[in-house]
CSV table of C-alpha atoms in Angstrom, one decimal:
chain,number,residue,atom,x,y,z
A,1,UNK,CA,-45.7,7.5,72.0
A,2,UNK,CA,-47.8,6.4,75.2
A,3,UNK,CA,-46.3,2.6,74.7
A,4,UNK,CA,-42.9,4.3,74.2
A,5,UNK,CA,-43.2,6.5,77.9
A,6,UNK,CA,-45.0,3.7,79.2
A,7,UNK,CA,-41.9,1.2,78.5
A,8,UNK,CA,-39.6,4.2,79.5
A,9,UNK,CA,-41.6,3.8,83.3
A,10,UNK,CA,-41.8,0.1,83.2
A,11,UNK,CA,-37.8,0.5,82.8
A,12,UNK,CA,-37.1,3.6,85.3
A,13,UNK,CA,-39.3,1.5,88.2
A,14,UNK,CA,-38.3,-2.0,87.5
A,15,UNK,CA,-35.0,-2.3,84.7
A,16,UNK,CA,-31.6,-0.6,86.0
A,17,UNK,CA,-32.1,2.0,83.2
A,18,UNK,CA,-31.2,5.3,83.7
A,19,UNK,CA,-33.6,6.9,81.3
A,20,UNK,CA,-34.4,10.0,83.3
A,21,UNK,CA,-30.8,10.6,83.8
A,22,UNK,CA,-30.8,10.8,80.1
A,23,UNK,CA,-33.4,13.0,79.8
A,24,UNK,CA,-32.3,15.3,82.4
A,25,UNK,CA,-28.9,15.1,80.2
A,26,UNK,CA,-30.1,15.3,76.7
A,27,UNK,CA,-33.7,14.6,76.0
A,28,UNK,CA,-32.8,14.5,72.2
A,29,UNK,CA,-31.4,11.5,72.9
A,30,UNK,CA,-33.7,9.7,75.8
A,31,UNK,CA,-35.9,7.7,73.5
A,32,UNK,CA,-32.7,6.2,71.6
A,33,UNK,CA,-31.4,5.4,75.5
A,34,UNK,CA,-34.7,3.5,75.8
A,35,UNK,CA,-34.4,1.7,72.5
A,36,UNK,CA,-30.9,0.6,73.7
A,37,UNK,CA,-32.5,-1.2,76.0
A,38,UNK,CA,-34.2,-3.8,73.9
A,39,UNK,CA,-33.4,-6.4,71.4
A,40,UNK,CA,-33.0,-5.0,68.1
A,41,UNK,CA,-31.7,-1.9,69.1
A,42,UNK,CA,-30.1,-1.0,65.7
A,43,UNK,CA,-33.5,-1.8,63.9
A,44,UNK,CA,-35.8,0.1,66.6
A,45,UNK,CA,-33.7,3.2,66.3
A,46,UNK,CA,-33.6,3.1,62.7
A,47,UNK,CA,-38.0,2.6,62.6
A,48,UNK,CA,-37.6,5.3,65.9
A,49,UNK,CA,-36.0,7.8,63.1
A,50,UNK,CA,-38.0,6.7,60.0
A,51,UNK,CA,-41.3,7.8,61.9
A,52,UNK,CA,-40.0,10.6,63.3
A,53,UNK,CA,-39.2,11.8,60.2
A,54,UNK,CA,-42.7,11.0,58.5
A,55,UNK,CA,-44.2,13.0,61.8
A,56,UNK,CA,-42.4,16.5,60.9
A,57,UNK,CA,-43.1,16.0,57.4
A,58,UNK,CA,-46.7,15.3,57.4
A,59,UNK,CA,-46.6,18.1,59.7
A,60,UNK,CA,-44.7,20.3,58.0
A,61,UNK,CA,-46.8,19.5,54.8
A,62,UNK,CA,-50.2,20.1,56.5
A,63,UNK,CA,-48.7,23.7,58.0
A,64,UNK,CA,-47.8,24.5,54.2
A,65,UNK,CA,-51.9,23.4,53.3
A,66,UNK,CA,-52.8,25.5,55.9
A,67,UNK,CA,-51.0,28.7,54.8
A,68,UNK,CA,-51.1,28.0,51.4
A,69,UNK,CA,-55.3,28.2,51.7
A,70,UNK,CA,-55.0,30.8,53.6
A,71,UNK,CA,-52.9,33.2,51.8
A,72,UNK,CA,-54.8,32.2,48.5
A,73,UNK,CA,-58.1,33.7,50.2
A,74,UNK,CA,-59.6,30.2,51.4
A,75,UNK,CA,-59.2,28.8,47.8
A,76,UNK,CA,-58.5,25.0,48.2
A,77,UNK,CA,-56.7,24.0,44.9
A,78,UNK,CA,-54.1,26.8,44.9
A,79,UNK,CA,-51.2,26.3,42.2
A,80,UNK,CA,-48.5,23.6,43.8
A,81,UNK,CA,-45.7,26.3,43.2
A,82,UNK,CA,-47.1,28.2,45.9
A,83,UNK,CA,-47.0,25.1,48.6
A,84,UNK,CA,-44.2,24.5,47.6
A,85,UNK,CA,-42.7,28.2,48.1
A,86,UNK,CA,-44.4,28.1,51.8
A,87,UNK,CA,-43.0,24.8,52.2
A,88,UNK,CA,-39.7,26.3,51.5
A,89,UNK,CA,-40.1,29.1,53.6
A,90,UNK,CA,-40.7,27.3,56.8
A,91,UNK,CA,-37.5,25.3,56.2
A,92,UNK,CA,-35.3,27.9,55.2
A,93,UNK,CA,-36.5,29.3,58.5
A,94,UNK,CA,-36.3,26.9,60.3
A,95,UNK,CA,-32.6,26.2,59.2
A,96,UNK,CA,-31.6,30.1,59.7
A,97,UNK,CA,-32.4,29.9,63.1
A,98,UNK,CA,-31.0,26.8,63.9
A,99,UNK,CA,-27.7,27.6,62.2
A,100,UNK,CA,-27.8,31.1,63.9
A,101,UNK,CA,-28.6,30.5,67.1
A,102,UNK,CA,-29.1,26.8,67.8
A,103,UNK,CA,-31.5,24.3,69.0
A,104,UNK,CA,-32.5,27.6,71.8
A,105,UNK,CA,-32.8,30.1,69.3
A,106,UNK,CA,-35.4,28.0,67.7
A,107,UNK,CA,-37.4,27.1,71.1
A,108,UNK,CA,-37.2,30.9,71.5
A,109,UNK,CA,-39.2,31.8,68.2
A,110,UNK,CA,-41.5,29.3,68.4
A,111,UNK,CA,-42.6,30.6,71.7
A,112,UNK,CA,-42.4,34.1,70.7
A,113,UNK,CA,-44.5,33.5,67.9
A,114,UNK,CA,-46.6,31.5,69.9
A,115,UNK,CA,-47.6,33.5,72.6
A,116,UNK,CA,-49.9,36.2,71.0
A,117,UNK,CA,-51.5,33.2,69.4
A,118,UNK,CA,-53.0,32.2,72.5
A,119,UNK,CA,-55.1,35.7,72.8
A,120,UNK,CA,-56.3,34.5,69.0
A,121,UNK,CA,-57.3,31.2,70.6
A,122,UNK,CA,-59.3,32.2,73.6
A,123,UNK,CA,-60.9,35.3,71.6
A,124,UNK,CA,-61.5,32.4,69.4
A,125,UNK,CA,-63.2,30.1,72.2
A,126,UNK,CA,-65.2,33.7,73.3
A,127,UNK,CA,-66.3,34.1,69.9
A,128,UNK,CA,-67.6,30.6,69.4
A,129,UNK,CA,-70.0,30.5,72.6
A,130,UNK,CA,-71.1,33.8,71.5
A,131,UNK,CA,-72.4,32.4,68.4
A,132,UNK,CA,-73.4,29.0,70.2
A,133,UNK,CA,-75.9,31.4,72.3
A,134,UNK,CA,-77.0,33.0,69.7
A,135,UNK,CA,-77.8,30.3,67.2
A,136,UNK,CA,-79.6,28.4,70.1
A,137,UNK,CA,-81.0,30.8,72.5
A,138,UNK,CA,-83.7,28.1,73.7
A,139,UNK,CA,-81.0,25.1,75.0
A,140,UNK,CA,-78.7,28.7,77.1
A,141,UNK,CA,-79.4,27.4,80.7
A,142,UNK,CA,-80.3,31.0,82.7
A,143,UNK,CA,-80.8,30.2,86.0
A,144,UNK,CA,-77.5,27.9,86.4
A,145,UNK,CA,-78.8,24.6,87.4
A,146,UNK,CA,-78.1,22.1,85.3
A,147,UNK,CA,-81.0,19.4,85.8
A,148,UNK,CA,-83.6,21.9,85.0
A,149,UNK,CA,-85.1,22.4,82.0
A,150,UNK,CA,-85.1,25.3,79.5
A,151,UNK,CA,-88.5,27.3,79.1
């Protein structure tokens, strides 16, 4: 994606391309406005979709792992119905809301859901140099200068 928004700034500053107008209009649609832009179009679109597609599906697929382990107790070989069934479930979902409410309803869920995670995360991040300081009491740095050595 960095050769994509690099090529989208090339364009803004130097082409006459109006890519952030298109992203300030729809950014759905900015990176086929930039693909417009260059040869091929039809062909770079169609590869622009293709990998697009491969990205939410591995993702999807690695989010159904992830659950799937999880809700089998950490076992990592649970039975393929069961990935498939939370594979299912996040579509379904996914579909319900974007039938029901749209594209915002979506955005709104996701960030919902989201939020309380970030507690998780930094109790997380606590946790972790808790345990870092207690595993290796010797390389903690007590008196705050970070050249000196640990005694």
């Amino acid at each position: 994606m960095t050769v994509f928004g690099n090529a989208a700034l090339f364009e803004e500053i130097f082409g006459t391309s109006g890519i952030a107008q298109a992203v300030n209009d729809n950014i759905a649609t900015a990176l086929f406005v930039l693909l417009d832009r260059f040869p091929l179009a039809v062909i770079t679109s169609a590869l622009g979709v293709i990998v697009l597609t491969l990205f939410f599906v591995t993702s999807s697929d690695s989010a159904s792992l992830v659950i799937d382990i999880i809700t089998a107790g950490g076992f990592h070989d649970p039975p393929v119905i069961q990935r498939v069934f939370w594979a299912s479930t996040e579509g379904i979902v996914a579909a319900v809301l974007l039938l029901g409410g749209g594209l915002q309803a979506l955005q709104a869920a996701v960030i919902i859901t989201g939020l309380p995670f970030t507690v998780v995360i930094l109790l997380l991040g606590y946790s972790l140099i808790k345990g870092l300081r207690q595993d290796f009491p010797d390389s903690h740095n007590k008196n705050g200068n970070p050249y000196s050595k640990t005694t």
